[in-house]
PDB file of C-alpha atoms and ligand atoms in Angstrom:
ATOM      1  CA  MET A 828     -15.695 -41.670  81.713  1.00 62.00           C
ATOM      2  CA  SER A 829     -17.047 -38.140  82.114  1.00 91.00           C
ATOM      3  CA  ALA A 830     -17.401 -36.583  78.651  1.00 98.00           C
ATOM      4  CA  ARG A 831     -20.794 -36.186  76.997  1.00 98.00           C
ATOM      5  CA  ILE A 832     -20.910 -38.234  73.796  1.00 98.00           C
ATOM      6  CA  ILE A 833     -21.970 -36.117  70.818  1.00 98.00           C
ATOM      7  CA  ASP A 834     -24.451 -38.238  68.870  1.00 98.00           C
ATOM      8  CA  GLY A 835     -23.781 -37.430  65.204  1.00 98.00           C
ATOM      9  CA  LYS A 836     -26.342 -39.969  64.037  1.00 98.00           C
ATOM     10  CA  ALA A 837     -29.126 -38.210  65.944  1.00 98.00           C
ATOM     11  CA  VAL A 838     -28.064 -34.717  64.815  1.00 98.00           C
ATOM     12  CA  ALA A 839     -27.793 -35.940  61.208  1.00 98.00           C
ATOM     13  CA  ALA A 840     -31.271 -37.488  61.415  1.00 98.00           C
ATOM     14  CA  GLY A 841     -32.648 -34.085  62.483  1.00 98.00           C
ATOM     15  CA  VAL A 842     -30.889 -32.384  59.544  1.00 98.00           C
ATOM     16  CA  ARG A 843     -32.213 -34.995  57.089  1.00 98.00           C
ATOM     17  CA  SER A 844     -35.738 -34.562  58.389  1.00 98.00           C
ATOM     18  CA  ARG A 845     -35.537 -30.771  57.829  1.00 98.00           C
ATOM     19  CA  VAL A 846     -34.191 -31.391  54.301  1.00 98.00           C
ATOM     20  CA  ALA A 847     -37.090 -33.783  53.595  1.00 98.00           C
ATOM     21  CA  ASP A 848     -39.558 -31.002  54.540  1.00 98.00           C
ATOM     22  CA  GLY A 849     -37.594 -28.564  52.373  1.00 98.00           C
ATOM     23  CA  VAL A 850     -37.667 -30.946  49.391  1.00 98.00           C
ATOM     24  CA  ALA A 851     -41.460 -31.288  49.729  1.00 98.00           C
ATOM     25  CA  SER A 852     -41.934 -27.490  49.726  1.00 98.00           C
ATOM     26  CA  PHE A 853     -39.500 -27.093  46.826  1.00 98.00           C
ATOM     27  CA  GLU A 854     -41.547 -29.583  44.791  1.00 98.00           C
ATOM     28  CA  ALA A 855     -44.821 -27.870  45.683  1.00 98.00           C
ATOM     29  CA  GLU A 856     -43.429 -24.477  44.644  1.00 98.00           C
ATOM     30  CA  ASN A 857     -41.442 -25.492  41.556  1.00 98.00           C
ATOM     31  CA  GLY A 858     -43.095 -28.631  40.208  1.00 98.00           C
ATOM     32  CA  ARG A 859     -39.838 -30.575  40.083  1.00 98.00           C
ATOM     33  CA  THR A 860     -37.571 -32.530  42.436  1.00 98.00           C
ATOM     34  CA  PRO A 861     -33.929 -31.578  43.186  1.00 98.00           C
ATOM     35  CA  LEU A 862     -31.442 -33.844  41.373  1.00 98.00           C
ATOM     36  CA  LEU A 863     -27.954 -34.888  42.516  1.00 98.00           C
ATOM     37  CA  VAL A 864     -25.612 -36.524  39.991  1.00 99.00           C
ATOM     38  CA  THR A 865     -22.590 -38.501  41.194  1.00 98.00           C
ATOM     39  CA  VAL A 866     -19.610 -39.662  39.144  1.00 98.00           C
ATOM     40  CA  ILE A 867     -17.070 -42.381  39.972  1.00 98.00           C
ATOM     41  CA  VAL A 868     -14.148 -43.187  37.670  1.00 98.00           C
ATOM     42  CA  GLY A 869     -12.819 -46.727  38.172  1.00 98.00           C
ATOM     43  CA  ASP A 870     -13.849 -49.247  40.781  1.00 95.00           C
ATOM     44  CA  ASP A 871     -12.462 -48.107  44.139  1.00 96.00           C
ATOM     45  CA  PRO A 872     -14.520 -50.162  46.647  1.00 95.00           C
ATOM     46  CA  ALA A 873     -14.543 -47.421  49.323  1.00 92.00           C
ATOM     47  CA  SER A 874     -15.854 -44.867  46.780  1.00 96.00           C
ATOM     48  CA  GLU A 875     -18.613 -47.305  45.762  1.00 97.00           C
ATOM     49  CA  VAL A 876     -19.702 -47.646  49.414  1.00 95.00           C
ATOM     50  CA  TYR A 877     -19.643 -43.870  50.060  1.00 94.00           C
ATOM     51  CA  VAL A 878     -21.575 -43.050  46.907  1.00 97.00           C
ATOM     52  CA  LYS A 879     -24.199 -45.755  47.535  1.00 97.00           C
ATOM     53  CA  GLY A 880     -24.755 -44.127  50.945  1.00 97.00           C
ATOM     54  CA  LYS A 881     -25.254 -40.750  49.239  1.00 97.00           C
ATOM     55  CA  HIS A 882     -27.880 -42.186  46.873  1.00 98.00           C
ATOM     56  CA  ARG A 883     -29.697 -43.947  49.738  1.00 98.00           C
ATOM     57  CA  ALA A 884     -29.775 -40.663  51.664  1.00 98.00           C
ATOM     58  CA  CYS A 885     -31.209 -38.817  48.629  1.00 98.00           C
ATOM     59  CA  GLU A 886     -33.954 -41.395  48.327  1.00 98.00           C
ATOM     60  CA  GLU A 887     -34.819 -41.089  52.032  1.00 98.00           C
ATOM     61  CA  VAL A 888     -35.418 -37.329  51.757  1.00 98.00           C
ATOM     62  CA  GLY A 889     -37.313 -37.619  48.469  1.00 98.00           C
ATOM     63  CA  MET A 890     -34.546 -36.234  46.227  1.00 98.00           C
ATOM     64  CA  ARG A 891     -33.663 -37.691  42.838  1.00 98.00           C
ATOM     65  CA  SER A 892     -30.160 -38.961  42.192  1.00 98.00           C
ATOM     66  CA  LEU A 893     -28.354 -40.377  39.171  1.00 98.00           C
ATOM     67  CA  HIS A 894     -24.979 -42.062  38.929  1.00 98.00           C
ATOM     68  CA  HIS A 895     -22.333 -42.243  36.200  1.00 98.00           C
ATOM     69  CA  GLY A 896     -19.865 -45.109  36.725  1.00 98.00           C
ATOM     70  CA  LEU A 897     -17.016 -44.591  34.244  1.00 98.00           C
ATOM     71  CA  PRO A 898     -14.283 -47.121  33.359  1.00 98.00           C
ATOM     72  CA  ALA A 899     -10.874 -46.795  35.057  1.00 98.00           C
ATOM     73  CA  LYS A 900      -9.244 -45.922  31.696  1.00 98.00           C
ATOM     74  CA  THR A 901     -11.472 -42.838  31.157  1.00 98.00           C
ATOM     75  CA  THR A 902      -9.378 -39.888  29.957  1.00 98.00           C
ATOM     76  CA  GLU A 903      -9.266 -36.458  31.573  1.00 98.00           C
ATOM     77  CA  ASN A 904     -10.958 -34.956  28.494  1.00 98.00           C
ATOM     78  CA  GLU A 905     -13.791 -37.479  28.624  1.00 98.00           C
ATOM     79  CA  LEU A 906     -14.442 -36.674  32.282  1.00 98.00           C
ATOM     80  CA  LEU A 907     -14.194 -32.920  31.624  1.00 98.00           C
ATOM     81  CA  GLU A 908     -16.759 -33.331  28.838  1.00 98.00           C
ATOM     82  CA  LEU A 909     -19.193 -35.120  31.175  1.00 98.00           C
ATOM     83  CA  VAL A 910     -18.757 -32.532  33.953  1.00 98.00           C
ATOM     84  CA  ARG A 911     -19.399 -29.687  31.490  1.00 98.00           C
ATOM     85  CA  THR A 912     -22.464 -31.435  30.045  1.00 98.00           C
ATOM     86  CA  LEU A 913     -23.887 -31.867  33.562  1.00 98.00           C
ATOM     87  CA  GLY A 914     -23.169 -28.187  34.231  1.00 98.00           C
ATOM     88  CA  GLU A 915     -25.254 -27.203  31.197  1.00 98.00           C
ATOM     89  CA  ASP A 916     -28.115 -29.612  31.954  1.00 98.00           C
ATOM     90  CA  ALA A 917     -30.915 -27.507  33.477  1.00 98.00           C
ATOM     91  CA  ASP A 918     -32.350 -30.585  35.227  1.00 98.00           C
ATOM     92  CA  VAL A 919     -29.179 -31.157  37.315  1.00 98.00           C
ATOM     93  CA  ASP A 920     -28.842 -29.313  40.655  1.00 98.00           C
ATOM     94  CA  GLY A 921     -25.786 -30.957  42.208  1.00 98.00           C
ATOM     95  CA  ILE A 922     -22.632 -32.535  40.726  1.00 98.00           C
ATOM     96  CA  LEU A 923     -20.301 -34.684  42.825  1.00 98.00           C
ATOM     97  CA  VAL A 924     -17.182 -36.289  41.344  1.00 98.00           C
ATOM     98  CA  GLN A 925     -16.038 -38.795  43.955  1.00 98.00           C
ATOM     99  CA  LEU A 926     -12.314 -38.615  44.760  1.00 96.00           C
ATOM    100  CA  PRO A 927      -9.811 -40.127  44.264  1.00 96.00           C
ATOM    101  CA  VAL A 928      -9.757 -40.308  40.451  1.00 98.00           C
ATOM    102  CA  PRO A 929      -7.236 -42.508  38.535  1.00 98.00           C
ATOM    103  CA  ASP A 930      -3.688 -41.179  37.996  1.00 98.00           C
ATOM    104  CA  GLN A 931      -4.197 -40.094  34.363  1.00 98.00           C
ATOM    105  CA  ILE A 932      -6.727 -37.489  35.560  1.00 98.00           C
ATOM    106  CA  ASP A 933      -5.798 -34.264  37.383  1.00 98.00           C
ATOM    107  CA  PRO A 934      -8.486 -33.879  40.083  1.00 98.00           C
ATOM    108  CA  ASP A 935      -7.917 -30.098  40.316  1.00 98.00           C
ATOM    109  CA  ARG A 936      -8.736 -29.627  36.608  1.00 98.00           C
ATOM    110  CA  ILE A 937     -11.921 -31.681  36.979  1.00 98.00           C
ATOM    111  CA  ILE A 938     -13.095 -29.861  40.099  1.00 98.00           C
ATOM    112  CA  ALA A 939     -12.402 -26.476  38.503  1.00 98.00           C
ATOM    113  CA  ALA A 940     -14.683 -27.461  35.593  1.00 98.00           C
ATOM    114  CA  ILE A 941     -17.701 -28.080  37.852  1.00 98.00           C
ATOM    115  CA  ASP A 942     -20.326 -25.321  37.632  1.00 98.00           C
ATOM    116  CA  PRO A 943     -19.883 -23.500  41.003  1.00 98.00           C
ATOM    117  CA  ALA A 944     -23.684 -23.215  41.293  1.00 98.00           C
ATOM    118  CA  LYS A 945     -23.869 -27.050  41.308  1.00 98.00           C
ATOM    119  CA  ASP A 946     -20.695 -27.687  43.338  1.00 98.00           C
ATOM    120  CA  VAL A 947     -22.365 -29.459  46.274  1.00 98.00           C
ATOM    121  CA  ASP A 948     -18.932 -30.578  47.567  1.00 96.00           C
ATOM    122  CA  GLY A 949     -17.875 -26.911  47.865  1.00 97.00           C
ATOM    123  CA  LEU A 950     -14.489 -27.771  46.340  1.00 97.00           C
ATOM    124  CA  THR A 951     -14.305 -25.542  43.266  1.00 98.00           C
ATOM    125  CA  PRO A 952     -11.858 -22.623  43.442  1.00 98.00           C
ATOM    126  CA  VAL A 953     -14.874 -20.289  43.219  1.00 98.00           C
ATOM    127  CA  ASN A 954     -16.606 -21.705  46.306  1.00 98.00           C
ATOM    128  CA  ALA A 955     -13.344 -22.195  48.241  1.00 98.00           C
ATOM    129  CA  GLY A 956     -12.499 -18.556  47.386  1.00 98.00           C
ATOM    130  CA  ARG A 957     -15.916 -17.344  48.502  1.00 98.00           C
ATOM    131  CA  LEU A 958     -15.413 -19.118  51.837  1.00 98.00           C
ATOM    132  CA  ALA A 959     -11.910 -17.640  52.186  1.00 98.00           C
ATOM    133  CA  GLN A 960     -13.363 -14.150  51.665  1.00 98.00           C
ATOM    134  CA  GLY A 961     -16.331 -14.725  53.985  1.00 96.00           C
ATOM    135  CA  MET A 962     -18.813 -14.572  51.089  1.00 97.00           C
ATOM    136  CA  PRO A 963     -21.868 -16.854  50.838  1.00 97.00           C
ATOM    137  CA  GLY A 964     -21.428 -19.995  48.724  1.00 97.00           C
ATOM    138  CA  LEU A 965     -21.575 -23.787  48.855  1.00 98.00           C
ATOM    139  CA  VAL A 966     -19.343 -25.026  51.718  1.00 98.00           C
ATOM    140  CA  SER A 967     -17.819 -28.510  51.747  1.00 97.00           C
ATOM    141  CA  CYS A 968     -19.876 -31.035  53.644  1.00 98.00           C
ATOM    142  CA  THR A 969     -17.626 -32.346  56.434  1.00 98.00           C
ATOM    143  CA  PRO A 970     -16.602 -28.848  57.661  1.00 98.00           C
ATOM    144  CA  SER A 971     -20.199 -27.631  57.638  1.00 98.00           C
ATOM    145  CA  GLY A 972     -21.175 -30.853  59.436  1.00 98.00           C
ATOM    146  CA  VAL A 973     -18.609 -30.086  62.152  1.00 98.00           C
ATOM    147  CA  MET A 974     -20.057 -26.582  62.564  1.00 98.00           C
ATOM    148  CA  GLU A 975     -23.593 -27.993  62.728  1.00 98.00           C
ATOM    149  CA  LEU A 976     -22.522 -30.376  65.525  1.00 98.00           C
ATOM    150  CA  LEU A 977     -20.961 -27.480  67.483  1.00 98.00           C
ATOM    151  CA  ARG A 978     -24.122 -25.389  66.980  1.00 98.00           C
ATOM    152  CA  HIS A 979     -26.337 -28.263  68.059  1.00 98.00           C
ATOM    153  CA  GLU A 980     -24.217 -28.794  71.189  1.00 97.00           C
ATOM    154  CA  GLY A 981     -24.545 -25.102  72.042  1.00 98.00           C
ATOM    155  CA  VAL A 982     -20.761 -24.574  72.026  1.00 98.00           C
ATOM    156  CA  ASP A 983     -19.904 -20.879  72.456  1.00 98.00           C
ATOM    157  CA  LEU A 984     -17.247 -20.159  69.814  1.00 98.00           C
ATOM    158  CA  GLU A 985     -17.032 -16.402  70.381  1.00 98.00           C
ATOM    159  CA  GLY A 986     -13.436 -15.769  71.490  1.00 98.00           C
ATOM    160  CA  ALA A 987     -12.858 -19.491  72.165  1.00 98.00           C
ATOM    161  CA  GLU A 988      -9.471 -21.109  71.484  1.00 98.00           C
ATOM    162  CA  ALA A 989     -10.010 -23.501  68.575  1.00 99.00           C
ATOM    163  CA  VAL A 990      -7.210 -25.771  67.380  1.00 99.00           C
ATOM    164  CA  VAL A 991      -7.520 -27.634  64.063  1.00 99.00           C
ATOM    165  CA  ILE A 992      -5.115 -30.484  63.356  1.00 98.00           C
ATOM    166  CA  GLY A 993      -4.804 -31.062  59.596  1.00 98.00           C
ATOM    167  CA  ARG A 994      -4.743 -28.628  56.658  1.00 98.00           C
ATOM    168  CA  SER A 995      -6.458 -30.528  53.842  1.00 96.00           C
ATOM    169  CA  LYS A 996      -8.516 -28.671  51.222  1.00 94.00           C
ATOM    170  CA  LEU A 997     -11.470 -30.948  52.020  1.00 94.00           C
ATOM    171  CA  VAL A 998     -11.563 -30.452  55.796  1.00 97.00           C
ATOM    172  CA  GLY A 999      -8.736 -28.727  57.726  1.00 98.00           C
ATOM    173  CA  ILE A1000      -8.564 -25.455  55.793  1.00 98.00           C
ATOM    174  CA  PRO A1001     -12.329 -24.883  55.395  1.00 98.00           C
ATOM    175  CA  VAL A1002     -13.138 -25.829  59.002  1.00 98.00           C
ATOM    176  CA  ALA A1003     -10.479 -23.404  60.288  1.00 98.00           C
ATOM    177  CA  ARG A1004     -12.020 -20.647  58.131  1.00 98.00           C
ATOM    178  CA  LEU A1005     -15.536 -21.399  59.378  1.00 98.00           C
ATOM    179  CA  LEU A1006     -14.340 -21.284  63.007  1.00 98.00           C
ATOM    180  CA  LEU A1007     -12.680 -17.940  62.313  1.00 98.00           C
ATOM    181  CA  GLY A1008     -15.952 -16.709  60.827  1.00 98.00           C
ATOM    182  CA  ALA A1009     -17.629 -17.715  64.093  1.00 98.00           C
ATOM    183  CA  ASN A1010     -15.121 -15.468  65.961  1.00 98.00           C
ATOM    184  CA  ALA A1011     -13.015 -18.260  67.460  1.00 99.00           C
ATOM    185  CA  THR A1012      -9.265 -17.742  67.888  1.00 98.00           C
ATOM    186  CA  VAL A1013      -7.986 -20.375  65.479  1.00 98.00           C
ATOM    187  CA  THR A1014      -4.688 -22.267  65.332  1.00 98.00           C
ATOM    188  CA  SER A1015      -3.968 -24.619  62.400  1.00 98.00           C
ATOM    189  CA  CYS A1016      -1.613 -27.504  63.200  1.00 98.00           C
ATOM    190  CA  HIS A1017       0.004 -29.929  60.746  1.00 97.00           C
ATOM    191  CA  SER A1018       2.844 -32.423  60.368  1.00 96.00           C
ATOM    192  CA  ARG A1019       5.517 -29.749  60.980  1.00 98.00           C
ATOM    193  CA  THR A1020       3.913 -28.280  64.102  1.00 98.00           C
ATOM    194  CA  ARG A1021       6.269 -28.270  67.100  1.00 98.00           C
ATOM    195  CA  GLU A1022       4.988 -29.379  70.516  1.00 98.00           C
ATOM    196  CA  LEU A1023       1.696 -30.572  69.008  1.00 98.00           C
ATOM    197  CA  ALA A1024       0.230 -31.823  72.294  1.00 98.00           C
ATOM    198  CA  ALA A1025       1.024 -28.544  74.068  1.00 98.00           C
ATOM    199  CA  VAL A1026      -0.687 -26.532  71.317  1.00 98.00           C
ATOM    200  CA  CYS A1027      -3.717 -28.857  71.377  1.00 98.00           C
ATOM    201  CA  ARG A1028      -3.936 -28.520  75.165  1.00 98.00           C
ATOM    202  CA  ARG A1029      -4.799 -24.825  74.690  1.00 98.00           C
ATOM    203  CA  ALA A1030      -7.962 -25.747  72.797  1.00 98.00           C
ATOM    204  CA  ASP A1031     -11.458 -25.137  74.126  1.00 98.00           C
ATOM    205  CA  VAL A1032     -12.526 -26.701  70.833  1.00 99.00           C
ATOM    206  CA  LEU A1033     -10.249 -29.327  69.280  1.00 99.00           C
ATOM    207  CA  ILE A1034     -10.863 -30.505  65.706  1.00 98.00           C
ATOM    208  CA  ALA A1035      -8.769 -33.496  64.615  1.00 98.00           C
ATOM    209  CA  ALA A1036      -8.618 -34.107  60.853  1.00 98.00           C
ATOM    210  CA  VAL A1037      -5.300 -35.760  59.995  1.00 97.00           C
ATOM    211  CA  GLY A1038      -6.040 -39.432  59.389  1.00 96.00           C
ATOM    212  CA  VAL A1039      -3.526 -40.822  61.915  1.00 97.00           C
ATOM    213  CA  PRO A1040      -5.087 -43.428  64.215  1.00 98.00           C
ATOM    214  CA  ARG A1041      -5.265 -42.230  67.851  1.00 98.00           C
ATOM    215  CA  LEU A1042      -2.619 -39.516  67.271  1.00 98.00           C
ATOM    216  CA  LEU A1043      -3.972 -37.394  70.138  1.00 98.00           C
ATOM    217  CA  GLY A1044      -4.029 -38.829  73.650  1.00 98.00           C
ATOM    218  CA  ALA A1045      -4.800 -37.493  77.120  1.00 98.00           C
ATOM    219  CA  GLU A1046      -1.807 -35.128  77.004  1.00 98.00           C
ATOM    220  CA  ALA A1047      -3.410 -33.221  74.088  1.00 98.00           C
ATOM    221  CA  ILE A1048      -6.760 -32.513  75.769  1.00 98.00           C
ATOM    222  CA  LYS A1049      -7.610 -29.473  77.898  1.00 98.00           C
ATOM    223  CA  PRO A1050      -9.951 -30.316  80.792  1.00 98.00           C
ATOM    224  CA  GLY A1051     -13.482 -29.384  79.718  1.00 98.00           C
ATOM    225  CA  ALA A1052     -12.661 -29.192  75.980  1.00 98.00           C
ATOM    226  CA  VAL A1053     -15.086 -30.088  73.192  1.00 98.00           C
ATOM    227  CA  VAL A1054     -13.394 -32.639  70.920  1.00 98.00           C
ATOM    228  CA  ILE A1055     -14.537 -33.231  67.344  1.00 98.00           C
ATOM    229  CA  ASP A1056     -12.798 -36.189  65.720  1.00 98.00           C
ATOM    230  CA  VAL A1057     -13.024 -36.168  61.917  1.00 98.00           C
ATOM    231  CA  GLY A1058     -10.605 -39.103  61.478  1.00 97.00           C
ATOM    232  CA  ILE A1059     -11.908 -42.408  60.172  1.00 95.00           C
ATOM    233  CA  ASN A1060      -8.998 -44.865  60.258  1.00 95.00           C
ATOM    234  CA  ARG A1061      -9.254 -48.585  59.524  1.00 93.00           C
ATOM    235  CA  THR A1062      -7.097 -50.552  61.996  1.00 95.00           C
ATOM    236  CA  ASP A1063      -6.908 -54.121  63.312  1.00 95.00           C
ATOM    237  CA  ASP A1064      -9.173 -52.902  66.142  1.00 91.00           C
ATOM    238  CA  GLY A1065     -11.768 -51.681  63.590  1.00 94.00           C
ATOM    239  CA  LEU A1066     -12.572 -48.024  62.793  1.00 95.00           C
ATOM    240  CA  VAL A1067     -10.829 -45.518  65.075  1.00 97.00           C
ATOM    241  CA  GLY A1068     -10.488 -41.753  65.045  1.00 98.00           C
ATOM    242  CA  ASP A1069      -7.463 -39.436  65.258  1.00 98.00           C
ATOM    243  CA  VAL A1070      -8.145 -39.091  68.993  1.00 98.00           C
ATOM    244  CA  ASP A1071      -7.698 -41.793  71.637  1.00 98.00           C
ATOM    245  CA  PHE A1072     -11.375 -41.836  72.566  1.00 98.00           C
ATOM    246  CA  GLU A1073     -11.060 -43.675  75.905  1.00 97.00           C
ATOM    247  CA  ALA A1074      -8.285 -41.402  77.190  1.00 98.00           C
ATOM    248  CA  ALA A1075      -9.797 -38.151  75.895  1.00 98.00           C
ATOM    249  CA  SER A1076     -13.255 -38.852  77.251  1.00 98.00           C
ATOM    250  CA  GLU A1077     -11.844 -38.889  80.807  1.00 98.00           C
ATOM    251  CA  ILE A1078     -10.814 -35.238  80.367  1.00 98.00           C
ATOM    252  CA  ALA A1079     -13.037 -33.572  77.742  1.00 98.00           C
ATOM    253  CA  ALA A1080     -16.505 -32.130  78.388  1.00 98.00           C
ATOM    254  CA  ALA A1081     -17.868 -33.538  75.130  1.00 98.00           C
ATOM    255  CA  ILE A1082     -16.501 -35.730  72.345  1.00 98.00           C
ATOM    256  CA  THR A1083     -17.626 -37.293  69.052  1.00 98.00           C
ATOM    257  CA  PRO A1084     -17.307 -41.072  68.744  1.00 98.00           C
ATOM    258  CA  VAL A1085     -15.872 -42.832  65.656  1.00 98.00           C
ATOM    259  CA  PRO A1086     -17.971 -44.116  64.020  1.00 96.00           C
ATOM    260  CA  GLY A1087     -21.221 -42.259  64.713  1.00 97.00           C
ATOM    261  CA  GLY A1088     -19.884 -38.727  65.198  1.00 98.00           C
ATOM    262  CA  VAL A1089     -18.867 -36.562  62.237  1.00 98.00           C
ATOM    263  CA  GLY A1090     -19.360 -39.317  59.595  1.00 96.00           C
ATOM    264  CA  PRO A1091     -23.176 -39.210  59.465  1.00 97.00           C
ATOM    265  CA  MET A1092     -23.080 -35.401  59.255  1.00 98.00           C
ATOM    266  CA  THR A1093     -21.148 -35.386  55.961  1.00 97.00           C
ATOM    267  CA  ILE A1094     -23.945 -37.000  53.951  1.00 97.00           C
ATOM    268  CA  ALA A1095     -26.619 -34.949  55.751  1.00 98.00           C
ATOM    269  CA  MET A1096     -24.840 -31.730  54.736  1.00 98.00           C
ATOM    270  CA  LEU A1097     -24.547 -32.958  51.127  1.00 98.00           C
ATOM    271  CA  LEU A1098     -28.359 -33.104  51.098  1.00 98.00           C
ATOM    272  CA  VAL A1099     -28.505 -29.592  52.596  1.00 98.00           C
ATOM    273  CA  ASN A1100     -26.166 -28.333  49.842  1.00 98.00           C
ATOM    274  CA  THR A1101     -28.109 -30.035  47.048  1.00 98.00           C
ATOM    275  CA  LEU A1102     -31.380 -28.476  48.222  1.00 98.00           C
ATOM    276  CA  ALA A1103     -29.668 -25.080  48.620  1.00 98.00           C
ATOM    277  CA  ALA A1104     -28.213 -25.369  45.090  1.00 98.00           C
ATOM    278  CA  ALA A1105     -31.666 -26.226  43.691  1.00 98.00           C
ATOM    279  CA  ARG A1106     -33.247 -23.247  45.483  1.00 98.00           C
ATOM    280  CA  ALA A1107     -30.535 -20.850  44.309  1.00 98.00           C
ATOM    281  CA  ARG A1108     -31.056 -21.936  40.684  1.00 94.00           C
ATOM    282  CA  VAL A1109     -34.825 -21.201  40.635  1.00 91.00           C
TER     283      VAL A1109
HETATM  284  N1  GUN B1574     -13.693 -38.713  48.738  1.00 97.58           N
HETATM  285  C1  GUN B1574     -13.641 -38.785  50.088  1.00 97.58           C
HETATM  286  N2  GUN B1574     -14.414 -37.816  50.643  1.00 97.58           N
HETATM  287  C2  GUN B1574     -14.964 -37.132  49.628  1.00 97.58           C
HETATM  288  C3  GUN B1574     -15.861 -36.028  49.549  1.00 97.58           C
HETATM  289  O1  GUN B1574     -16.314 -35.478  50.546  1.00 97.58           O
HETATM  290  N3  GUN B1574     -16.178 -35.624  48.293  1.00 97.58           N
HETATM  291  C4  GUN B1574     -15.687 -36.210  47.183  1.00 97.58           C
HETATM  292  N4  GUN B1574     -16.062 -35.725  46.008  1.00 97.58           N
HETATM  293  N5  GUN B1574     -14.858 -37.230  47.209  1.00 97.58           N
HETATM  294  C5  GUN B1574     -14.499 -37.695  48.423  1.00 97.58           C
END
């Protein structure tokens, strides 16, 4: 195995430590502590685990967090009412409605009702639109975590061939836009892409975000590429990424493991966004 393993846990720990310092200065300057509020509708076990991790992370950096656990039969109007109330509450800096929500609720309507100034997930049409137009705003956490890993690894994106596999609103689209903003030459691949492996093999920087276990093998990796695997897939072999790690690490220059690569960055960047939202609201 020749590739350098990109240690997301270590990079995330560095980010969290900087946020902890930032929270302390924010408190000293403003006499209050940033507050993140999370909302879960229903009892999806994976959502419970993710959100608990977010609250633990807040506590570790000295931020306040509150949680609203709503019953599975909550109506769209009830959830809209809560999101609007949180938007008007001067004490609240960040609002995160964990997805998925039950079928009777349209997630797009809920997200659109979040105050863009408190949209720490960067998912509202306002923040997604700001990103699309290259304007400053809150950027969703996994894409900004990917960019932070590339920055930390010293990857030169200027003029580099970047290939993104996946076009989700949460990851694929925003990460492609951020790479473009960093002057990479960006190709977006998806389920209809022809000759996927051949397109991927052009990539100096390969970002896999499709949610298909080990979709990309040795044939999809350019020698010396940097591979960022956003996939977290539960299989009989445990958690695996979208990339065949063993095969790719024989060819790539650097690669993120699953788990321990992009995953820890997502929560770290949520803390960054919550502090940024608090600062912008002063
Ligand atoms: N569900 C899975 N990932 C996410 C995320 O990043 N944000 C929200 N709100 N829900 C999710």
